[in-house]
Amino acid sequence: MVKRKLCEPLENHKGNLYFDGLSVEELAKKYDTPLYVISEKRIRENYNRLYTAVASKYKDVRIYYACKANTNLTVLKILQSEGAYLDAVSPCEVFMGLNSGFTPDRILFTGTSVRNDELKFLVDAGITVNIDSQSELDRLLKIAVPPTISVRVNPEIGDGHHDHCITAGPQTKFGLWEEDALKVYATAKKARVERFGIHMHIGSGFLGIDSYVQAVKKLLSIAKRVHDELDIVFDFIDLGGGFGVPYHPDEKELNLSEFTSKVVSRFKSKVKDYHLGKPFLHIEPGRYLVCDASILLTTVNTVKVTPHRKFLGVDAGFNTLVRPAMYGAYHQVLVANKLDRKNTETFDVVGPICESGDVLAKDRELPSVVEGDVLAILNAGAYGFSMSSQYNSRPRAAEVMIRQGKPVLVREREQFQDLLATQRTVQQ
Ligand SMILES: *Cc1c(COP(=O)(O)O)cnc(C)c1O
């Protein structure tokens, strides 16, 4: 017998998987699968761990939750109640933030390829816009002169778990290069914008922080130039997000004390050296706050052995969790009722989508699995439900939140009718 050691909020109760105190098999039975299960407690812990670490070195810190990772309204409300701010990348994310109790002054909009009507919506709602191009600023100023402008700069170095998720450096569409950023600030100043921020976000899902440290250095040197040449004082300096979490058992979690000493302490001393005043330090984690706070439950419906491979056919596919198919991402898989069994077989865990790329886990060593077993896909809280789709005309999954030891349904499972809701049929 093996005894699998698990990290909070996962627990091994005599070989059965519990999540935030509840049996996942019972949750699967009660709510059916595929099912996202979210731990309120873990989200709060993640937020407070990060906040405490950063605030211990620089007290004027604000944590902006980059909500594209998970826009469940209850998740937004939890972070709102913790005192988080919100980073939104689309008007609807702003709308959801406002509906979850974030006041406009607690929301930053960081969009790209932004339309004029979207800019109008943001200005009318009183949301600070993080400018991504000269064009965006010029078009915004034709609508109104906002009191505050932030500029997303490209600090010339990016990082991320996949090419798609590197959002700084030479190949990216995001942000403004140094000289162009200076021009944008000059334009804003001339238009009598009164308050300013500066921003970077170099990518998503990095565990080592060397590139990030270098990017912060570059960002601060650009901030100094803007300050010196244009006499602009920053209300805030936003270092973006992207802090990774370990998906693979061999990966190590982000070293928070290294982060605070190499990033936050240096930030503090550079701000002083460069005479940048007393700006708020913003960081924008998405994944870090929500990823390990959720698992995806899926039931095995088919065990299929071919001359070449063994497949576990489950009811979640890349329509439910796209990260493996889209990024080749690794997600740990546990068999909910067999935690203490030895791994004796190698399976591909595959979904119901009619594409061969519909693989949640490949070549995975697992105990002997039978039809009806429930699998838990770990670290599903970030870019899980939020990237899910209705491909193959499959309704999206339900979401359950564990609150003080009790499960609460926070998103209903979609039904067939939901897929038809916006279609109009034409008489033949
Ligand atoms: C996506 C995004 C983030 C957060 O990325 P994570 O990897 O989830 O931390 C932060 N800022 C901006 C502007 C983003 O687009």
CSV table of C-alpha atoms and ligand atoms in Angstrom, one decimal:
chain,number,residue,atom,x,y,z
A,1,MET,CA,0.0,0.0,0.0
A,2,VAL,CA,1.2,3.5,-0.7
A,3,LYS,CA,0.2,6.5,1.3
A,4,ARG,CA,-0.2,9.5,-0.9
A,5,LYS,CA,0.7,12.8,0.9
A,6,LEU,CA,-1.5,15.6,-0.2
A,7,CYS,CA,-1.4,19.4,0.3
A,8,GLU,CA,-4.2,21.5,1.6
A,9,PRO,CA,-7.1,21.7,0.9
A,10,LEU,CA,-6.7,18.1,-0.3
A,11,GLU,CA,-6.8,15.4,2.2
A,12,ASN,CA,-6.5,11.6,2.2
A,13,HIS,CA,-9.1,10.0,4.4
A,14,LYS,CA,-8.4,6.3,4.4
A,15,GLY,CA,-7.7,6.3,0.7
A,16,ASN,CA,-10.5,8.6,-0.2
A,17,LEU,CA,-10.0,12.1,-1.5
A,18,TYR,CA,-11.4,15.0,0.5
A,19,PHE,CA,-11.4,18.6,-0.6
A,20,ASP,CA,-11.7,21.3,2.0
A,21,GLY,CA,-13.2,18.8,4.4
A,22,LEU,CA,-15.7,17.1,2.1
A,23,SER,CA,-15.7,13.8,0.3
A,24,VAL,CA,-15.3,14.4,-3.4
A,25,GLU,CA,-17.1,11.2,-4.3
A,26,GLU,CA,-20.1,12.5,-2.4
A,27,LEU,CA,-19.9,15.8,-4.1
A,28,ALA,CA,-19.8,14.1,-7.5
A,29,LYS,CA,-22.8,12.0,-6.5
A,30,LYS,CA,-24.8,15.0,-5.3
A,31,TYR,CA,-24.0,17.4,-8.2
A,32,ASP,CA,-23.0,15.1,-11.0
A,33,THR,CA,-19.9,15.6,-13.1
A,34,PRO,CA,-18.1,17.3,-14.7
A,35,LEU,CA,-18.0,19.6,-11.6
A,36,TYR,CA,-15.7,22.3,-10.5
A,37,VAL,CA,-15.3,22.4,-6.8
A,38,ILE,CA,-13.9,25.6,-5.3
A,39,SER,CA,-12.6,26.2,-1.7
A,40,GLU,CA,-13.5,29.6,-0.3
A,41,LYS,CA,-11.0,29.1,2.5
A,42,ARG,CA,-8.1,28.4,0.1
A,43,ILE,CA,-8.8,31.6,-1.9
A,44,ARG,CA,-8.7,33.6,1.3
A,45,GLU,CA,-5.5,32.0,2.4
A,46,ASN,CA,-3.8,32.6,-0.9
A,47,TYR,CA,-4.8,36.2,-0.8
A,48,ASN,CA,-3.7,36.8,2.7
A,49,ARG,CA,-0.4,34.9,2.4
A,50,LEU,CA,0.6,37.1,-0.6
A,51,TYR,CA,-0.7,40.3,0.9
A,52,THR,CA,1.1,39.8,4.2
A,53,ALA,CA,4.4,38.9,2.5
A,54,VAL,CA,4.4,41.9,0.3
A,55,ALA,CA,3.0,44.4,2.9
A,56,SER,CA,5.7,43.3,5.3
A,57,LYS,CA,8.2,45.0,3.0
A,58,TYR,CA,6.1,47.8,1.5
A,59,LYS,CA,3.0,48.8,3.2
A,60,ASP,CA,1.3,50.8,0.4
A,61,VAL,CA,0.4,47.7,-1.5
A,62,ARG,CA,-2.7,46.8,-3.5
A,63,ILE,CA,-3.4,43.4,-4.8
A,64,TYR,CA,-5.4,43.5,-8.1
A,65,TYR,CA,-7.1,40.2,-8.8
A,66,ALA,CA,-6.7,39.5,-12.5
A,67,CYS,CA,-10.1,38.0,-12.8
A,68,LYS,CA,-9.9,36.4,-16.3
A,69,ALA,CA,-8.4,33.4,-14.4
A,70,ASN,CA,-11.8,32.8,-12.8
A,71,THR,CA,-14.8,35.1,-13.1
A,72,ASN,CA,-17.2,33.2,-10.9
A,73,LEU,CA,-19.2,35.9,-9.1
A,74,THR,CA,-18.7,34.3,-5.7
A,75,VAL,CA,-15.0,34.2,-6.3
A,76,LEU,CA,-15.1,37.9,-7.1
A,77,LYS,CA,-17.1,38.6,-4.0
A,78,ILE,CA,-14.7,36.6,-1.7
A,79,LEU,CA,-11.7,38.6,-3.0
A,80,GLN,CA,-13.7,41.9,-2.8
A,81,SER,CA,-14.4,41.2,0.8
A,82,GLU,CA,-10.7,40.5,1.5
A,83,GLY,CA,-10.0,44.0,0.2
A,84,ALA,CA,-8.6,43.1,-3.2
A,85,TYR,CA,-8.8,45.3,-6.2
A,86,LEU,CA,-9.7,44.1,-9.7
A,87,ASP,CA,-7.8,43.9,-13.0
A,88,ALA,CA,-10.3,43.5,-15.8
A,89,VAL,CA,-9.5,42.8,-19.5
A,90,SER,CA,-12.9,43.3,-21.0
A,91,PRO,CA,-16.0,45.4,-20.4
A,92,CYS,CA,-18.0,42.4,-19.1
A,93,GLU,CA,-15.3,41.7,-16.5
A,94,VAL,CA,-15.7,45.3,-15.3
A,95,PHE,CA,-19.5,44.8,-15.3
A,96,MET,CA,-19.1,41.6,-13.2
A,97,GLY,CA,-16.7,43.4,-10.9
A,98,LEU,CA,-19.1,46.2,-10.3
A,99,ASN,CA,-21.8,43.7,-9.7
A,100,SER,CA,-19.7,42.0,-7.1
A,101,GLY,CA,-19.2,45.1,-5.0
A,102,PHE,CA,-15.9,46.5,-6.4
A,103,THR,CA,-16.3,50.2,-6.6
A,104,PRO,CA,-15.0,51.9,-9.8
A,105,ASP,CA,-11.9,53.2,-8.0
A,106,ARG,CA,-11.0,49.6,-7.2
A,107,ILE,CA,-11.0,48.5,-10.9
A,108,LEU,CA,-8.2,48.8,-13.5
A,109,PHE,CA,-9.0,48.0,-17.1
A,110,THR,CA,-6.0,46.5,-18.9
A,111,GLY,CA,-7.3,45.8,-22.4
A,112,THR,CA,-5.8,45.4,-25.8
A,113,SER,CA,-7.4,46.1,-29.2
A,114,VAL,CA,-10.0,48.2,-27.4
A,115,ARG,CA,-13.0,49.6,-29.3
A,116,ASN,CA,-14.3,53.2,-29.0
A,117,ASP,CA,-17.6,52.1,-27.5
A,118,GLU,CA,-15.7,50.1,-24.9
A,119,LEU,CA,-13.6,53.2,-24.0
A,120,LYS,CA,-16.9,55.1,-23.6
A,121,PHE,CA,-18.3,52.5,-21.3
A,122,LEU,CA,-15.2,52.6,-19.2
A,123,VAL,CA,-15.1,56.4,-19.0
A,124,ASP,CA,-18.8,56.6,-18.1
A,125,ALA,CA,-18.2,53.9,-15.4
A,126,GLY,CA,-15.3,55.9,-13.9
A,127,ILE,CA,-12.8,53.1,-14.5
A,128,THR,CA,-9.1,53.8,-14.9
A,129,VAL,CA,-7.8,52.6,-18.3
A,130,ASN,CA,-4.4,51.1,-18.7
A,131,ILE,CA,-3.3,52.4,-22.1
A,132,ASP,CA,-1.9,49.8,-24.5
A,133,SER,CA,-1.3,52.0,-27.6
A,134,GLN,CA,-1.0,55.6,-28.7
A,135,SER,CA,-4.2,55.0,-30.7
A,136,GLU,CA,-6.1,53.9,-27.7
A,137,LEU,CA,-5.1,57.1,-25.8
A,138,ASP,CA,-5.9,59.4,-28.8
A,139,ARG,CA,-9.4,57.8,-29.1
A,140,LEU,CA,-10.0,57.9,-25.4
A,141,LEU,CA,-9.2,61.6,-25.2
A,142,LYS,CA,-11.7,62.3,-28.0
A,143,ILE,CA,-14.4,60.8,-25.7
A,144,ALA,CA,-13.2,62.5,-22.4
A,145,VAL,CA,-10.2,63.5,-20.5
A,146,PRO,CA,-10.1,61.0,-17.6
A,147,PRO,CA,-8.7,62.1,-14.3
A,148,THR,CA,-6.2,59.2,-14.2
A,149,ILE,CA,-4.2,57.3,-16.9
A,150,SER,CA,-2.0,54.3,-16.6
A,151,VAL,CA,0.3,53.1,-19.3
A,152,ARG,CA,1.2,49.5,-19.9
A,153,VAL,CA,4.9,49.4,-20.9
A,154,ASN,CA,6.8,46.6,-22.5
A,155,PRO,CA,9.8,46.1,-20.3
A,156,GLU,CA,11.5,44.2,-23.1
A,157,ILE,CA,11.6,40.9,-21.4
A,158,GLY,CA,8.8,38.4,-20.9
A,159,ASP,CA,8.3,35.1,-19.2
A,160,GLY,CA,5.5,32.4,-19.0
A,161,HIS,CA,4.7,28.8,-19.0
A,162,HIS,CA,4.0,28.8,-22.8
A,163,ASP,CA,4.8,31.0,-25.7
A,164,HIS,CA,1.1,32.0,-25.9
A,165,CYS,CA,1.4,33.4,-22.3
A,166,ILE,CA,4.5,35.6,-22.7
A,167,THR,CA,3.2,39.1,-22.8
A,168,ALA,CA,6.3,41.3,-23.0
A,169,GLY,CA,9.5,41.2,-25.1
A,170,PRO,CA,10.0,41.6,-28.8
A,171,GLN,CA,7.3,39.3,-30.1
A,172,THR,CA,4.3,40.5,-28.2
A,173,LYS,CA,1.4,42.8,-29.1
A,174,PHE,CA,1.1,44.1,-25.6
A,175,GLY,CA,2.4,47.3,-24.0
A,176,LEU,CA,4.4,50.3,-25.2
A,177,TRP,CA,8.1,50.4,-25.8
A,178,GLU,CA,10.0,53.0,-23.9
A,179,GLU,CA,10.1,55.8,-26.4
A,180,ASP,CA,6.5,55.3,-27.4
A,181,ALA,CA,5.4,55.2,-23.7
A,182,LEU,CA,7.1,58.6,-23.2
A,183,LYS,CA,5.1,60.0,-26.1
A,184,VAL,CA,1.8,58.6,-24.6
A,185,TYR,CA,2.6,60.2,-21.3
A,186,ALA,CA,3.4,63.5,-23.0
A,187,THR,CA,0.1,63.4,-24.9
A,188,ALA,CA,-1.8,62.7,-21.7
A,189,LYS,CA,-0.1,65.4,-19.8
A,190,LYS,CA,-0.8,67.9,-22.5
A,191,ALA,CA,-4.4,66.9,-22.4
A,192,ARG,CA,-4.4,67.7,-18.7
A,193,VAL,CA,-4.7,64.3,-17.3
A,194,GLU,CA,-3.9,64.8,-13.6
A,195,ARG,CA,-2.9,61.5,-12.2
A,196,PHE,CA,-0.7,58.7,-13.5
A,197,GLY,CA,0.2,55.1,-13.1
A,198,ILE,CA,2.7,52.9,-14.9
A,199,HIS,CA,2.2,49.2,-15.5
A,200,MET,CA,3.7,46.0,-16.9
A,201,HIS,CA,2.6,42.4,-17.1
A,202,ILE,CA,5.3,40.2,-18.6
A,203,GLY,CA,3.4,36.9,-18.8
A,204,SER,CA,1.7,34.1,-17.0
A,205,GLY,CA,2.8,31.1,-15.0
A,206,PHE,CA,6.4,31.6,-14.2
A,207,LEU,CA,8.0,30.0,-11.1
A,208,GLY,CA,11.5,31.4,-11.4
A,209,ILE,CA,11.6,35.2,-11.0
A,210,ASP,CA,14.9,36.2,-12.7
A,211,SER,CA,13.2,37.6,-15.8
A,212,TYR,CA,10.6,39.3,-13.7
A,213,VAL,CA,13.3,40.9,-11.6
A,214,GLN,CA,14.9,42.2,-14.7
A,215,ALA,CA,11.6,43.5,-16.1
A,216,VAL,CA,10.9,45.4,-12.8
A,217,LYS,CA,14.3,47.0,-13.1
A,218,LYS,CA,13.5,48.1,-16.6
A,219,LEU,CA,10.0,49.3,-15.7
A,220,LEU,CA,11.4,51.5,-12.9
A,221,SER,CA,14.1,52.9,-15.2
A,222,ILE,CA,11.3,53.9,-17.6
A,223,ALA,CA,9.3,55.4,-14.7
A,224,LYS,CA,12.3,57.5,-13.8
A,225,ARG,CA,12.6,58.9,-17.3
A,226,VAL,CA,8.9,59.7,-17.4
A,227,HIS,CA,9.2,61.4,-14.0
A,228,ASP,CA,12.4,63.3,-14.9
A,229,GLU,CA,11.5,64.3,-18.4
A,230,LEU,CA,7.8,65.0,-18.0
A,231,ASP,CA,7.6,65.9,-14.4
A,232,ILE,CA,5.0,63.2,-13.8
A,233,VAL,CA,4.5,61.8,-10.3
A,234,PHE,CA,3.1,58.3,-10.2
A,235,ASP,CA,0.2,57.4,-7.9
A,236,PHE,CA,1.0,53.8,-8.5
A,237,ILE,CA,3.5,51.4,-10.1
A,238,ASP,CA,1.9,48.2,-11.2
A,239,LEU,CA,4.2,45.1,-11.6
A,240,GLY,CA,1.5,42.9,-13.1
A,241,GLY,CA,1.0,39.3,-12.2
A,242,GLY,CA,1.9,35.9,-13.7
A,243,PHE,CA,3.2,34.2,-10.5
A,244,GLY,CA,3.1,30.5,-11.2
A,245,VAL,CA,1.9,27.6,-9.1
A,246,PRO,CA,3.3,24.1,-9.2
A,247,TYR,CA,1.2,21.8,-11.4
A,248,HIS,CA,3.7,19.0,-11.5
A,249,PRO,CA,4.7,17.3,-8.3
A,250,ASP,CA,8.3,18.0,-9.1
A,251,GLU,CA,7.7,21.8,-9.4
A,252,LYS,CA,8.3,24.0,-6.5
A,253,GLU,CA,6.0,26.8,-5.4
A,254,LEU,CA,6.9,30.4,-5.9
A,255,ASN,CA,9.4,31.4,-3.2
A,256,LEU,CA,7.6,34.2,-1.5
A,257,SER,CA,10.5,35.4,0.6
A,258,GLU,CA,12.7,35.4,-2.4
A,259,PHE,CA,10.0,37.4,-4.2
A,260,THR,CA,9.7,39.9,-1.5
A,261,SER,CA,13.4,40.4,-1.0
A,262,LYS,CA,14.3,40.5,-4.7
A,263,VAL,CA,11.3,42.4,-5.9
A,264,VAL,CA,9.6,44.3,-3.2
A,265,SER,CA,12.6,45.4,-1.2
A,266,ARG,CA,14.4,46.5,-4.4
A,267,PHE,CA,11.3,48.3,-5.6
A,268,LYS,CA,11.3,50.2,-2.4
A,269,SER,CA,15.0,51.2,-2.6
A,270,LYS,CA,14.8,52.1,-6.3
A,271,VAL,CA,11.7,54.3,-5.8
A,272,LYS,CA,13.7,56.1,-3.2
A,273,ASP,CA,16.8,56.4,-5.3
A,274,TYR,CA,14.9,57.7,-8.3
A,275,HIS,CA,12.8,60.2,-6.1
A,276,LEU,CA,9.6,58.7,-7.4
A,277,GLY,CA,7.7,59.8,-4.3
A,278,LYS,CA,5.3,57.4,-2.5
A,279,PRO,CA,3.5,55.4,-5.2
A,280,PHE,CA,1.3,52.5,-4.3
A,281,LEU,CA,2.8,49.2,-5.3
A,282,HIS,CA,0.3,47.1,-7.4
A,283,ILE,CA,0.6,43.5,-8.2
A,284,GLU,CA,-2.0,41.6,-10.3
A,285,PRO,CA,-2.1,37.9,-9.6
A,286,GLY,CA,-4.8,35.7,-11.2
A,287,ARG,CA,-3.6,32.2,-11.1
A,288,TYR,CA,-1.8,32.5,-7.8
A,289,LEU,CA,-5.0,33.3,-5.9
A,290,VAL,CA,-7.4,30.8,-7.4
A,291,CYS,CA,-5.5,27.9,-9.1
A,292,ASP,CA,-5.1,25.4,-6.2
A,293,ALA,CA,-8.4,26.5,-4.7
A,294,SER,CA,-10.3,24.4,-7.2
A,295,ILE,CA,-10.4,20.9,-8.6
A,296,LEU,CA,-12.4,19.4,-11.5
A,297,LEU,CA,-14.2,16.2,-10.9
A,298,THR,CA,-15.0,13.9,-13.7
A,299,THR,CA,-16.3,10.4,-13.9
A,300,VAL,CA,-14.8,7.5,-15.9
A,301,ASN,CA,-17.4,6.1,-18.3
A,302,THR,CA,-15.2,4.0,-20.5
A,303,VAL,CA,-12.1,1.9,-20.0
A,304,LYS,CA,-10.8,1.1,-23.4
A,305,VAL,CA,-7.7,-0.8,-24.3
A,306,THR,CA,-6.3,-0.8,-27.8
A,307,PRO,CA,-3.2,-2.7,-29.0
A,308,HIS,CA,-1.3,0.5,-28.4
A,309,ARG,CA,-2.7,2.4,-25.6
A,310,LYS,CA,-5.0,2.3,-22.6
A,311,PHE,CA,-7.7,5.0,-22.4
A,312,LEU,CA,-9.8,6.3,-19.6
A,313,GLY,CA,-12.8,7.9,-21.2
A,314,VAL,CA,-14.2,10.6,-18.9
A,315,ASP,CA,-17.0,13.2,-19.0
A,316,ALA,CA,-14.8,16.2,-19.0
A,317,GLY,CA,-12.9,17.2,-22.2
A,318,PHE,CA,-11.1,20.2,-23.6
A,319,ASN,CA,-14.5,21.9,-23.6
A,320,THR,CA,-14.3,21.7,-19.8
A,321,LEU,CA,-10.6,22.3,-19.2
A,322,VAL,CA,-8.6,23.4,-22.3
A,323,ARG,CA,-5.2,23.9,-20.7
A,324,PRO,CA,-3.8,20.5,-21.6
A,325,ALA,CA,-4.9,20.7,-25.2
A,326,MET,CA,-4.1,24.4,-25.6
A,327,TYR,CA,-0.8,24.6,-23.8
A,328,GLY,CA,0.3,21.0,-23.3
A,329,ALA,CA,-0.2,21.8,-19.7
A,330,TYR,CA,0.2,19.1,-17.0
A,331,HIS,CA,-2.6,18.6,-14.4
A,332,GLN,CA,-2.2,16.0,-11.7
A,333,VAL,CA,-4.9,13.4,-11.7
A,334,LEU,CA,-6.1,11.5,-8.6
A,335,VAL,CA,-8.5,8.6,-8.5
A,336,ALA,CA,-10.8,9.7,-5.7
A,337,ASN,CA,-11.4,6.4,-4.0
A,338,LYS,CA,-7.9,4.8,-4.6
A,339,LEU,CA,-5.4,7.2,-3.0
A,340,ASP,CA,-3.7,4.4,-1.2
A,341,ARG,CA,-3.5,2.0,-4.2
A,342,LYS,CA,-0.2,1.5,-6.1
A,343,ASN,CA,0.1,2.9,-9.6
A,344,THR,CA,0.0,-0.2,-11.7
A,345,GLU,CA,-1.1,1.0,-15.1
A,346,THR,CA,-0.5,3.8,-17.6
A,347,PHE,CA,-3.5,5.5,-19.0
A,348,ASP,CA,-4.4,8.4,-21.3
A,349,VAL,CA,-7.3,10.3,-19.7
A,350,VAL,CA,-9.5,11.4,-22.6
A,351,GLY,CA,-12.7,13.3,-22.9
A,352,PRO,CA,-15.9,13.2,-25.0
A,353,ILE,CA,-14.8,15.7,-27.7
A,354,CYS,CA,-14.4,14.3,-31.2
A,355,GLU,CA,-10.8,15.3,-31.7
A,356,SER,CA,-7.7,13.3,-30.9
A,357,GLY,CA,-6.3,16.3,-29.1
A,358,ASP,CA,-9.0,15.8,-26.4
A,359,VAL,CA,-6.5,14.5,-23.8
A,360,LEU,CA,-6.5,15.7,-20.2
A,361,ALA,CA,-3.6,13.6,-19.1
A,362,LYS,CA,-1.2,11.5,-21.2
A,363,ASP,CA,0.9,8.5,-20.2
A,364,ARG,CA,-0.3,8.8,-16.6
A,365,GLU,CA,0.6,6.2,-14.1
A,366,LEU,CA,-2.5,5.4,-12.0
A,367,PRO,CA,-4.0,2.6,-10.0
A,368,SER,CA,-6.3,0.2,-11.8
A,369,VAL,CA,-9.4,2.2,-12.6
A,370,VAL,CA,-12.9,0.9,-13.3
A,371,GLU,CA,-15.8,2.6,-14.9
A,372,GLY,CA,-17.7,4.7,-12.4
A,373,ASP,CA,-14.6,5.9,-10.6
A,374,VAL,CA,-14.3,9.6,-10.0
A,375,LEU,CA,-11.1,11.4,-11.0
A,376,ALA,CA,-10.0,14.7,-9.6
A,377,ILE,CA,-8.0,17.0,-11.8
A,378,LEU,CA,-6.0,19.2,-9.6
A,379,ASN,CA,-5.2,22.9,-9.9
A,380,ALA,CA,-8.2,23.6,-12.0
A,381,GLY,CA,-9.2,27.0,-10.5
A,382,ALA,CA,-7.3,29.2,-12.9
A,383,TYR,CA,-8.2,29.3,-16.6
A,384,GLY,CA,-10.4,26.3,-16.1
A,385,PHE,CA,-14.0,27.2,-16.2
A,386,SER,CA,-13.2,30.6,-17.6
A,387,MET,CA,-11.7,29.1,-20.7
A,388,SER,CA,-14.3,26.4,-21.1
A,389,SER,CA,-16.6,26.3,-24.1
A,390,GLN,CA,-19.7,24.7,-25.6
A,391,TYR,CA,-17.7,22.9,-28.3
A,392,ASN,CA,-19.4,19.8,-29.6
A,393,SER,CA,-22.6,21.3,-28.3
A,394,ARG,CA,-21.9,20.3,-24.7
A,395,PRO,CA,-23.3,22.4,-22.0
A,396,ARG,CA,-20.8,23.8,-19.6
A,397,ALA,CA,-20.1,22.3,-16.1
A,398,ALA,CA,-21.5,23.3,-12.8
A,399,GLU,CA,-19.5,24.9,-10.0
A,400,VAL,CA,-19.8,24.3,-6.3
A,401,MET,CA,-18.2,26.4,-3.6
A,402,ILE,CA,-17.2,25.0,-0.2
A,403,ARG,CA,-18.1,27.6,2.4
A,404,GLN,CA,-17.5,26.8,6.0
A,405,GLY,CA,-17.6,23.1,5.4
A,406,LYS,CA,-20.8,23.1,3.3
A,407,PRO,CA,-21.2,22.8,-0.4
A,408,VAL,CA,-23.1,25.6,-2.2
A,409,LEU,CA,-24.0,25.5,-5.9
A,410,VAL,CA,-22.6,28.7,-7.3
A,411,ARG,CA,-23.1,28.0,-11.0
A,412,GLU,CA,-25.8,25.8,-12.4
A,413,ARG,CA,-24.9,23.2,-15.0
A,414,GLU,CA,-25.9,24.4,-18.4
A,415,GLN,CA,-28.8,22.7,-20.1
A,416,PHE,CA,-29.5,22.0,-23.8
A,417,GLN,CA,-31.8,25.0,-23.9
A,418,ASP,CA,-28.9,27.3,-22.8
A,419,LEU,CA,-27.0,26.4,-26.0
A,420,LEU,CA,-30.0,27.4,-28.1
A,421,ALA,CA,-30.8,30.6,-26.2
A,422,THR,CA,-29.2,33.1,-28.6
A,423,GLN,CA,-29.9,31.3,-31.9
A,424,ARG,CA,-32.7,32.4,-34.2
A,425,THR,CA,-34.1,29.9,-36.6
A,426,VAL,CA,-35.0,31.0,-40.1
A,427,GLN,CA,-38.1,29.5,-41.9
A,428,GLN,CA,-37.1,27.0,-44.6
B,1,LIG,C1,-3.8,37.7,-17.1
B,1,LIG,C2,-3.2,38.9,-16.5
B,1,LIG,C3,-2.7,38.9,-15.2
B,1,LIG,C4,-2.6,37.7,-14.4
B,1,LIG,O1,-2.0,36.6,-14.9
B,1,LIG,P1,-1.8,35.3,-13.9
B,1,LIG,O2,-0.8,34.5,-14.6
B,1,LIG,O3,-3.1,34.6,-13.8
B,1,LIG,O4,-1.3,35.8,-12.6
B,1,LIG,C5,-2.3,40.1,-14.7
B,1,LIG,N1,-2.4,41.2,-15.4
B,1,LIG,C6,-2.9,41.3,-16.7
B,1,LIG,C7,-2.9,42.6,-17.4
B,1,LIG,C8,-3.3,40.1,-17.3
B,1,LIG,O5,-3.8,40.2,-18.5
